[in-house]
Amino acid sequence: MTREQLPGRRSARSHRAVLESALALVREQGYAAVTIDGIASRAGVSKATIYRWWNHKSAILVEAFLTSVHPQIMFPDSGSAREDLVAQATSLARVLSDPVLGSLFVSLLGEARYDPDLATALRDGWQTPRRAAGVEVIERAMARNELPADTDPELVLDGVYGPLYLRLLFGHAPLDEPSLRQIVAQVFDGTGVGRG
Amino acid sequence: MTREQLPGRRSARSHRAVLESALALVREQGYAAVTIDGIASRAGVSKATIYRWWNHKSAILVEAFLTSVHPQIMFPDSGSAREDLVAQATSLARVLSDPVLGSLFVSLLGEARYDPDLATALRDGWQTPRRAAGVEVIERAMARNELPADTDPELVLDGVYGPLYLRLLFGHAPLDEPSLRQIVAQVFDGTGVGRG
Amino acid sequence: MTREQLPGRRSARSHRAVLESALALVREQGYAAVTIDGIASRAGVSKATIYRWWNHKSAILVEAFLTSVHPQIMFPDSGSAREDLVAQATSLARVLSDPVLGSLFVSLLGEARYDPDLATALRDGWQTPRRAAGVEVIERAMARNELPADTDPELVLDGVYGPLYLRLLFGHAPLDEPSLRQIVAQVFDGTGVGRG
Amino acid sequence: MTREQLPGRRSARSHRAVLESALALVREQGYAAVTIDGIASRAGVSKATIYRWWNHKSAILVEAFLTSVHPQIMFPDSGSAREDLVAQATSLARVLSDPVLGSLFVSLLGEARYDPDLATALRDGWQTPRRAAGVEVIERAMARNELPADTDPELVLDGVYGPLYLRLLFGHAPLDEPSLRQIVAQVFDGTGVGRG
DNA sequence: CCTTAAACGAGACGGTACGTCGCGTCTTCCT
DNA sequence: AGGAAGACGCGACGTACCGTCTCGTTTAAGG
């Protein structure tokens, strides 16, 4: 998705200006108000130049999102799966709680339902690396018997990330560290009693 | 959300036609391709009539969504919280797995981030009644000692519904009944081992 | 054109209110800004009532124009054709110089080109009585040898009224009494010298 | 009024197509039925393009009128003021007798009452050059004593053109050459007898 | 005086056109 | 030879009026 230095010469500055302008417009006016004309005029770039490098508005925004988000994510290895998952979830929650980036992300998810390219970009640039890091944490935990050998890592990850995204979508509960710790705890320990 | 018979009298047929046409267009062309002009011409209704009753495209679609979804939801009371939650989740998953309704729902969630009216409509028409039904199931379970007295019902619901919505968003895992049963089981029983 | 008391009972007040509102709107916003909706709401009358009595916007306006203008016209008989024509022209000029009525009249003439009913209304309500009065003046003058026996009354009237309407249309010269007297004088006396 | 090659470059074909389509619509459906949508679709041009170059419907039509009329006007110099005025009036009458152009012209006059830009365009593009040519004819005649030295050229022109426009407006008398010759004769010679 | 049917106000309705905005393509001119 | 500037055809936007059509509600004529 990054282009940086392709054959066409003068990109670089324009490329950066487009991504920044797009994000700024999302921030100031919201997703729906972002237009190619608006990005072009704000970035001091011609529309033709934009269409040379991106097919759709969402292609610009997904790149802007991923670029802006990329440095903020952490994949620790503390020796405790609980701690690692809390740390990952916290770092994720920091991004998604940002009013601009969080809303942008949900909008992109919505569009991705009808735009396979966008879906691919989001999967490759966002979901896959995070799931992989999560699976690794859990497999390490299984290896050291912190978790049973028959644990389904995907199910555990859904148990941790599911509530997180749910709260992003509906905003009915906080996404601070204690809450995330509670969520992780419930996944590991269950609600207690139960039928067995 | 229902309009039926406001002071301004005549509606009914037009009202229904608009909702149906809107849904049909989502089905056939996707959310982004739905236009007021398109709805109007398909419904045999004038644009003025649409704007008389709805402020935005999303107001039409949320009403269409809720109307279409309303009869399909179940809130059972079997005596077992696990069974009730699996049943609720299954009935929810049936709606959200529908390629049309599921995608529409995600799109609406995206728009709701920038449109408080839409957010309110979704909360009141969708989330609140389902959360309330879920809380009731859990409180009944606590009353009969199926769950500990200090259970946090909201946390349990997030644990059940979170993975469900997560799979809706990313489509990385199925939403059939066995999967949902697994999810509920993990919430009740935890992953085993753990720190304890 | 007047309706006053047709079989349908309650007109009267509404009828008057419509004409007055129509004229007021022309006065305040200009011909093009007059709408049936606007007249109706200003007159406190329903659109249906307006359509019951008038076919078109222009039918309202021509009636309003003629009603408003009718009392202001004079057909004197002073014994001098010159004086009578100056008097008639002056009284006519008074109406057409009015910024509201003059402009309204020109607009109606423009519409009449495409609307035979309107053309008929203008001819019967405006032009015919004035031409007839003018012909009478000239025939009286011929009878008393103020004008030659072979005078063409229509040509004389065109000579007097033509310049008057021309100045109404283009506003390039005044329409006060001295000017009208000059015009009448030129018709009677010619420019002098000439070939004849 | 001509646009041809403004800073914003590309026009020409669209420009011509708009004027031609507008005139064609007037011809086929009448002034009131001309719409911007109609012109655009007939000309194969977008509405935005039309609004880029013209402010109002009437701006299109006045330009179309003047363009279409321009080549048809004659300003002769025969040595006789009577002959020159008859020739000018005849050439004018030919335009205004055309059912399309004549009606269009009257409609434009009506609108010009409420639209100063239109009034200016008509004055500059139509009235001023014709009056100037007429004044020249009359001043030449005064110079060679065909007319008295104290003749008021404007009054003479009103005497000739006034009846012509009057017959255009009301259509109560013909506009052929003999009629125009009669009108000119009356202006030069008067009605005879008179009071002196 | 009381009934009753018309004419009425209000305003919703299916339409058409408005004037604006954004799309994605294109051409022209400047650097 | 790029790229900014921006015109272009297209089509949707949300608004304003059109002329038609129910709706109750007067209201004045006739029983």
PDB file of N, CA, C and O in Angstrom, chain D residues 66-118:
ATOM      1  N   LEU D  66     -29.423  37.873 -29.470  1.00  0.00           N
ATOM      2  CA  LEU D  66     -28.573  38.862 -30.131  1.00  0.00           C
ATOM      3  C   LEU D  66     -27.685  38.209 -31.187  1.00  0.00           C
ATOM      4  O   LEU D  66     -27.519  38.738 -32.285  1.00  0.00           O
ATOM      5  N   THR D  67     -27.149  37.052 -30.836  1.00  0.00           N
ATOM      6  CA  THR D  67     -26.308  36.353 -31.808  1.00  0.00           C
ATOM      7  C   THR D  67     -27.099  36.013 -33.064  1.00  0.00           C
ATOM      8  O   THR D  67     -26.633  36.215 -34.187  1.00  0.00           O
ATOM      9  N   SER D  68     -28.299  35.508 -32.833  1.00  0.00           N
ATOM     10  CA  SER D  68     -29.106  35.071 -33.959  1.00  0.00           C
ATOM     11  C   SER D  68     -29.573  36.246 -34.802  1.00  0.00           C
ATOM     12  O   SER D  68     -29.821  36.125 -36.006  1.00  0.00           O
ATOM     13  N   VAL D  69     -29.717  37.409 -34.184  1.00  0.00           N
ATOM     14  CA  VAL D  69     -30.322  38.552 -34.845  1.00  0.00           C
ATOM     15  C   VAL D  69     -29.272  39.428 -35.510  1.00  0.00           C
ATOM     16  O   VAL D  69     -29.529  40.086 -36.524  1.00  0.00           O
ATOM     17  N   HIS D  70     -28.100  39.397 -34.956  1.00  0.00           N
ATOM     18  CA  HIS D  70     -27.076  40.352 -35.363  1.00  0.00           C
ATOM     19  C   HIS D  70     -26.863  40.465 -36.868  1.00  0.00           C
ATOM     20  O   HIS D  70     -26.821  41.568 -37.412  1.00  0.00           O
ATOM     21  N   PRO D  71     -26.763  39.340 -37.567  1.00  0.00           N
ATOM     22  CA  PRO D  71     -26.419  39.489 -38.989  1.00  0.00           C
ATOM     23  C   PRO D  71     -27.574  40.025 -39.833  1.00  0.00           C
ATOM     24  O   PRO D  71     -27.380  40.357 -40.997  1.00  0.00           O
ATOM     25  N   GLN D  72     -28.779  40.101 -39.249  1.00  0.00           N
ATOM     26  CA  GLN D  72     -29.942  40.392 -40.074  1.00  0.00           C
ATOM     27  C   GLN D  72     -30.286  41.882 -40.138  1.00  0.00           C
ATOM     28  O   GLN D  72     -31.326  42.255 -40.666  1.00  0.00           O
ATOM     29  N   ILE D  73     -29.460  42.715 -39.557  1.00  0.00           N
ATOM     30  CA  ILE D  73     -29.842  44.131 -39.459  1.00  0.00           C
ATOM     31  C   ILE D  73     -29.019  44.991 -40.419  1.00  0.00           C
ATOM     32  O   ILE D  73     -27.841  44.761 -40.634  1.00  0.00           O
ATOM     33  N   MET D  74     -29.699  46.005 -40.971  1.00  0.00           N
ATOM     34  CA  MET D  74     -29.150  46.817 -42.045  1.00  0.00           C
ATOM     35  C   MET D  74     -29.175  48.288 -41.642  1.00  0.00           C
ATOM     36  O   MET D  74     -30.171  48.752 -41.103  1.00  0.00           O
ATOM     37  N   PHE D  75     -28.103  49.010 -41.884  1.00  0.00           N
ATOM     38  CA  PHE D  75     -28.095  50.459 -41.615  1.00  0.00           C
ATOM     39  C   PHE D  75     -27.683  51.197 -42.890  1.00  0.00           C
ATOM     40  O   PHE D  75     -26.530  51.611 -43.018  1.00  0.00           O
ATOM     41  N   PRO D  76     -28.624  51.420 -43.823  1.00  0.00           N
ATOM     42  CA  PRO D  76     -28.265  51.949 -45.147  1.00  0.00           C
ATOM     43  C   PRO D  76     -28.080  53.471 -45.127  1.00  0.00           C
ATOM     44  O   PRO D  76     -28.403  54.128 -44.146  1.00  0.00           O
ATOM     45  N   ASP D  77     -27.552  54.016 -46.206  1.00  0.00           N
ATOM     46  CA  ASP D  77     -27.454  55.458 -46.400  1.00  0.00           C
ATOM     47  C   ASP D  77     -27.753  55.756 -47.867  1.00  0.00           C
ATOM     48  O   ASP D  77     -26.877  55.748 -48.733  1.00  0.00           O
ATOM     49  N   SER D  78     -29.040  56.048 -48.132  1.00  0.00           N
ATOM     50  CA  SER D  78     -29.488  56.211 -49.523  1.00  0.00           C
ATOM     51  C   SER D  78     -29.498  57.666 -49.959  1.00  0.00           C
ATOM     52  O   SER D  78     -29.753  57.966 -51.123  1.00  0.00           O
ATOM     53  N   GLY D  79     -29.302  58.585 -49.051  1.00  0.00           N
ATOM     54  CA  GLY D  79     -29.419  60.001 -49.395  1.00  0.00           C
ATOM     55  C   GLY D  79     -30.785  60.571 -49.027  1.00  0.00           C
ATOM     56  O   GLY D  79     -30.961  61.776 -48.953  1.00  0.00           O
ATOM     57  N   SER D  80     -31.759  59.675 -48.729  1.00  0.00           N
ATOM     58  CA  SER D  80     -33.077  60.153 -48.297  1.00  0.00           C
ATOM     59  C   SER D  80     -33.374  59.623 -46.900  1.00  0.00           C
ATOM     60  O   SER D  80     -33.353  58.411 -46.667  1.00  0.00           O
ATOM     61  N   ALA D  81     -33.661  60.491 -45.962  1.00  0.00           N
ATOM     62  CA  ALA D  81     -33.944  60.058 -44.590  1.00  0.00           C
ATOM     63  C   ALA D  81     -35.188  59.172 -44.582  1.00  0.00           C
ATOM     64  O   ALA D  81     -35.225  58.154 -43.888  1.00  0.00           O
ATOM     65  N   ARG D  82     -36.212  59.562 -45.334  1.00  0.00           N
ATOM     66  CA  ARG D  82     -37.421  58.723 -45.394  1.00  0.00           C
ATOM     67  C   ARG D  82     -37.069  57.303 -45.822  1.00  0.00           C
ATOM     68  O   ARG D  82     -37.487  56.329 -45.201  1.00  0.00           O
ATOM     69  N   GLU D  83     -36.290  57.203 -46.893  1.00  0.00           N
ATOM     70  CA  GLU D  83     -35.959  55.875 -47.398  1.00  0.00           C
ATOM     71  C   GLU D  83     -35.104  55.101 -46.389  1.00  0.00           C
ATOM     72  O   GLU D  83     -35.316  53.910 -46.173  1.00  0.00           O
ATOM     73  N   ASP D  84     -34.142  55.790 -45.813  1.00  0.00           N
ATOM     74  CA  ASP D  84     -33.280  55.103 -44.843  1.00  0.00           C
ATOM     75  C   ASP D  84     -34.089  54.597 -43.651  1.00  0.00           C
ATOM     76  O   ASP D  84     -33.907  53.477 -43.173  1.00  0.00           O
ATOM     77  N   LEU D  85     -35.000  55.441 -43.164  1.00  0.00           N
ATOM     78  CA  LEU D  85     -35.789  55.021 -41.995  1.00  0.00           C
ATOM     79  C   LEU D  85     -36.728  53.873 -42.355  1.00  0.00           C
ATOM     80  O   LEU D  85     -36.904  52.939 -41.575  1.00  0.00           O
ATOM     81  N   VAL D  86     -37.317  53.944 -43.553  1.00  0.00           N
ATOM     82  CA  VAL D  86     -38.174  52.834 -43.978  1.00  0.00           C
ATOM     83  C   VAL D  86     -37.344  51.553 -44.066  1.00  0.00           C
ATOM     84  O   VAL D  86     -37.769  50.477 -43.606  1.00  0.00           O
ATOM     85  N   ALA D  87     -36.137  51.677 -44.606  1.00  0.00           N
ATOM     86  CA  ALA D  87     -35.287  50.493 -44.737  1.00  0.00           C
ATOM     87  C   ALA D  87     -34.916  49.929 -43.360  1.00  0.00           C
ATOM     88  O   ALA D  87     -35.006  48.717 -43.114  1.00  0.00           O
ATOM     89  N   GLN D  88     -34.498  50.795 -42.469  1.00  0.00           N
ATOM     90  CA  GLN D  88     -34.162  50.339 -41.116  1.00  0.00           C
ATOM     91  C   GLN D  88     -35.369  49.686 -40.442  1.00  0.00           C
ATOM     92  O   GLN D  88     -35.274  48.609 -39.850  1.00  0.00           O
ATOM     93  N   ALA D  89     -36.497  50.367 -40.536  1.00  0.00           N
ATOM     94  CA  ALA D  89     -37.698  49.838 -39.883  1.00  0.00           C
ATOM     95  C   ALA D  89     -38.097  48.499 -40.491  1.00  0.00           C
ATOM     96  O   ALA D  89     -38.532  47.579 -39.780  1.00  0.00           O
ATOM     97  N   THR D  90     -37.933  48.391 -41.795  1.00  0.00           N
ATOM     98  CA  THR D  90     -38.296  47.131 -42.451  1.00  0.00           C
ATOM     99  C   THR D  90     -37.411  45.992 -41.952  1.00  0.00           C
ATOM    100  O   THR D  90     -37.896  44.894 -41.643  1.00  0.00           O
ATOM    101  N   SER D  91     -36.124  46.292 -41.860  1.00  0.00           N
ATOM    102  CA  SER D  91     -35.215  45.236 -41.421  1.00  0.00           C
ATOM    103  C   SER D  91     -35.489  44.875 -39.955  1.00  0.00           C
ATOM    104  O   SER D  91     -35.442  43.705 -39.554  1.00  0.00           O
ATOM    105  N   LEU D  92     -35.825  45.879 -39.160  1.00  0.00           N
ATOM    106  CA  LEU D  92     -36.202  45.618 -37.771  1.00  0.00           C
ATOM    107  C   LEU D  92     -37.493  44.799 -37.716  1.00  0.00           C
ATOM    108  O   LEU D  92     -37.605  43.821 -36.941  1.00  0.00           O
ATOM    109  N   ALA D  93     -38.453  45.195 -38.529  1.00  0.00           N
ATOM    110  CA  ALA D  93     -39.753  44.523 -38.500  1.00  0.00           C
ATOM    111  C   ALA D  93     -39.613  43.065 -38.906  1.00  0.00           C
ATOM    112  O   ALA D  93     -40.333  42.204 -38.412  1.00  0.00           O
ATOM    113  N   ARG D  94     -38.659  42.807 -39.808  1.00  0.00           N
ATOM    114  CA  ARG D  94     -38.482  41.424 -40.231  1.00  0.00           C
ATOM    115  C   ARG D  94     -38.099  40.544 -39.030  1.00  0.00           C
ATOM    116  O   ARG D  94     -38.618  39.456 -38.845  1.00  0.00           O
ATOM    117  N   VAL D  95     -37.206  41.063 -38.190  1.00  0.00           N
ATOM    118  CA  VAL D  95     -36.815  40.313 -36.999  1.00  0.00           C
ATOM    119  C   VAL D  95     -37.989  40.155 -36.037  1.00  0.00           C
ATOM    120  O   VAL D  95     -38.318  39.053 -35.602  1.00  0.00           O
ATOM    121  N   LEU D  96     -38.622  41.289 -35.740  1.00  0.00           N
ATOM    122  CA  LEU D  96     -39.635  41.232 -34.685  1.00  0.00           C
ATOM    123  C   LEU D  96     -40.921  40.545 -35.130  1.00  0.00           C
ATOM    124  O   LEU D  96     -41.731  40.143 -34.291  1.00  0.00           O
ATOM    125  N   SER D  97     -41.120  40.431 -36.430  1.00  0.00           N
ATOM    126  CA  SER D  97     -42.308  39.717 -36.907  1.00  0.00           C
ATOM    127  C   SER D  97     -42.120  38.219 -36.846  1.00  0.00           C
ATOM    128  O   SER D  97     -43.092  37.466 -36.877  1.00  0.00           O
ATOM    129  N   ASP D  98     -40.877  37.801 -36.792  1.00  0.00           N
ATOM    130  CA  ASP D  98     -40.633  36.362 -36.664  1.00  0.00           C
ATOM    131  C   ASP D  98     -41.313  35.873 -35.403  1.00  0.00           C
ATOM    132  O   ASP D  98     -41.094  36.407 -34.315  1.00  0.00           O
ATOM    133  N   PRO D  99     -42.162  34.864 -35.515  1.00  0.00           N
ATOM    134  CA  PRO D  99     -42.950  34.472 -34.333  1.00  0.00           C
ATOM    135  C   PRO D  99     -42.055  34.050 -33.174  1.00  0.00           C
ATOM    136  O   PRO D  99     -42.361  34.317 -32.004  1.00  0.00           O
ATOM    137  N   VAL D 100     -40.938  33.426 -33.483  1.00  0.00           N
ATOM    138  CA  VAL D 100     -40.067  33.001 -32.399  1.00  0.00           C
ATOM    139  C   VAL D 100     -39.291  34.179 -31.813  1.00  0.00           C
ATOM    140  O   VAL D 100     -39.372  34.465 -30.617  1.00  0.00           O
ATOM    141  N   LEU D 101     -38.570  34.867 -32.665  1.00  0.00           N
ATOM    142  CA  LEU D 101     -37.712  35.936 -32.156  1.00  0.00           C
ATOM    143  C   LEU D 101     -38.523  37.092 -31.577  1.00  0.00           C
ATOM    144  O   LEU D 101     -38.141  37.680 -30.560  1.00  0.00           O
ATOM    145  N   GLY D 102     -39.644  37.397 -32.217  1.00  0.00           N
ATOM    146  CA  GLY D 102     -40.458  38.499 -31.725  1.00  0.00           C
ATOM    147  C   GLY D 102     -40.975  38.212 -30.323  1.00  0.00           C
ATOM    148  O   GLY D 102     -40.849  39.035 -29.411  1.00  0.00           O
ATOM    149  N   SER D 103     -41.533  37.028 -30.131  1.00  0.00           N
ATOM    150  CA  SER D 103     -42.052  36.688 -28.807  1.00  0.00           C
ATOM    151  C   SER D 103     -40.935  36.609 -27.790  1.00  0.00           C
ATOM    152  O   SER D 103     -41.078  37.064 -26.645  1.00  0.00           O
ATOM    153  N   LEU D 104     -39.823  36.026 -28.215  1.00  0.00           N
ATOM    154  CA  LEU D 104     -38.678  35.958 -27.307  1.00  0.00           C
ATOM    155  C   LEU D 104     -38.277  37.355 -26.862  1.00  0.00           C
ATOM    156  O   LEU D 104     -38.040  37.603 -25.669  1.00  0.00           O
ATOM    157  N   PHE D 105     -38.247  38.263 -27.814  1.00  0.00           N
ATOM    158  CA  PHE D 105     -37.837  39.625 -27.491  1.00  0.00           C
ATOM    159  C   PHE D 105     -38.787  40.258 -26.470  1.00  0.00           C
ATOM    160  O   PHE D 105     -38.341  40.886 -25.501  1.00  0.00           O
ATOM    161  N   VAL D 106     -40.071  40.092 -26.667  1.00  0.00           N
ATOM    162  CA  VAL D 106     -41.013  40.672 -25.708  1.00  0.00           C
ATOM    163  C   VAL D 106     -40.844  40.047 -24.325  1.00  0.00           C
ATOM    164  O   VAL D 106     -40.863  40.742 -23.303  1.00  0.00           O
ATOM    165  N   SER D 107     -40.625  38.735 -24.296  1.00  0.00           N
ATOM    166  CA  SER D 107     -40.397  38.094 -23.003  1.00  0.00           C
ATOM    167  C   SER D 107     -39.163  38.662 -22.316  1.00  0.00           C
ATOM    168  O   SER D 107     -39.164  38.926 -21.107  1.00  0.00           O
ATOM    169  N   LEU D 108     -38.116  38.865 -23.099  1.00  0.00           N
ATOM    170  CA  LEU D 108     -36.890  39.418 -22.514  1.00  0.00           C
ATOM    171  C   LEU D 108     -37.136  40.823 -21.986  1.00  0.00           C
ATOM    172  O   LEU D 108     -36.657  41.189 -20.903  1.00  0.00           O
ATOM    173  N   LEU D 109     -37.900  41.612 -22.714  1.00  0.00           N
ATOM    174  CA  LEU D 109     -38.226  42.952 -22.225  1.00  0.00           C
ATOM    175  C   LEU D 109     -38.952  42.863 -20.884  1.00  0.00           C
ATOM    176  O   LEU D 109     -38.691  43.649 -19.970  1.00  0.00           O
ATOM    177  N   GLY D 110     -39.862  41.900 -20.784  1.00  0.00           N
ATOM    178  CA  GLY D 110     -40.590  41.742 -19.529  1.00  0.00           C
ATOM    179  C   GLY D 110     -39.648  41.399 -18.377  1.00  0.00           C
ATOM    180  O   GLY D 110     -39.710  41.997 -17.309  1.00  0.00           O
ATOM    181  N   GLU D 111     -38.766  40.449 -18.626  1.00  0.00           N
ATOM    182  CA  GLU D 111     -37.836  40.058 -17.559  1.00  0.00           C
ATOM    183  C   GLU D 111     -36.871  41.181 -17.211  1.00  0.00           C
ATOM    184  O   GLU D 111     -36.444  41.315 -16.065  1.00  0.00           O
ATOM    185  N   ALA D 112     -36.509  41.946 -18.225  1.00  0.00           N
ATOM    186  CA  ALA D 112     -35.506  43.003 -18.002  1.00  0.00           C
ATOM    187  C   ALA D 112     -35.991  44.011 -16.968  1.00  0.00           C
ATOM    188  O   ALA D 112     -35.191  44.669 -16.305  1.00  0.00           O
ATOM    189  N   ARG D 113     -37.317  44.099 -16.813  1.00  0.00           N
ATOM    190  CA  ARG D 113     -37.858  45.013 -15.805  1.00  0.00           C
ATOM    191  C   ARG D 113     -37.403  44.658 -14.410  1.00  0.00           C
ATOM    192  O   ARG D 113     -37.410  45.493 -13.510  1.00  0.00           O
ATOM    193  N   TYR D 114     -37.052  43.415 -14.193  1.00  0.00           N
ATOM    194  CA  TYR D 114     -36.686  42.971 -12.850  1.00  0.00           C
ATOM    195  C   TYR D 114     -35.235  42.515 -12.788  1.00  0.00           C
ATOM    196  O   TYR D 114     -34.779  42.040 -11.756  1.00  0.00           O
ATOM    197  N   ASP D 115     -34.542  42.629 -13.915  1.00  0.00           N
ATOM    198  CA  ASP D 115     -33.195  42.076 -13.965  1.00  0.00           C
ATOM    199  C   ASP D 115     -32.267  43.080 -14.656  1.00  0.00           C
ATOM    200  O   ASP D 115     -32.163  43.127 -15.878  1.00  0.00           O
ATOM    201  N   PRO D 116     -31.572  43.884 -13.845  1.00  0.00           N
ATOM    202  CA  PRO D 116     -30.748  44.953 -14.400  1.00  0.00           C
ATOM    203  C   PRO D 116     -29.682  44.458 -15.377  1.00  0.00           C
ATOM    204  O   PRO D 116     -29.403  45.140 -16.373  1.00  0.00           O
ATOM    205  N   ASP D 117     -29.112  43.287 -15.112  1.00  0.00           N
ATOM    206  CA  ASP D 117     -28.101  42.773 -16.041  1.00  0.00           C
ATOM    207  C   ASP D 117     -28.702  42.540 -17.421  1.00  0.00           C
ATOM    208  O   ASP D 117     -28.099  42.875 -18.441  1.00  0.00           O
ATOM    209  N   LEU D 118     -29.872  41.952 -17.407  1.00  0.00           N
ATOM    210  CA  LEU D 118     -30.549  41.705 -18.666  1.00  0.00           C
ATOM    211  C   LEU D 118     -30.881  43.025 -19.355  1.00  0.00           C
ATOM    212  O   LEU D 118     -30.695  43.179 -20.573  1.00  0.00           O
TER     213      LEU D 118
END
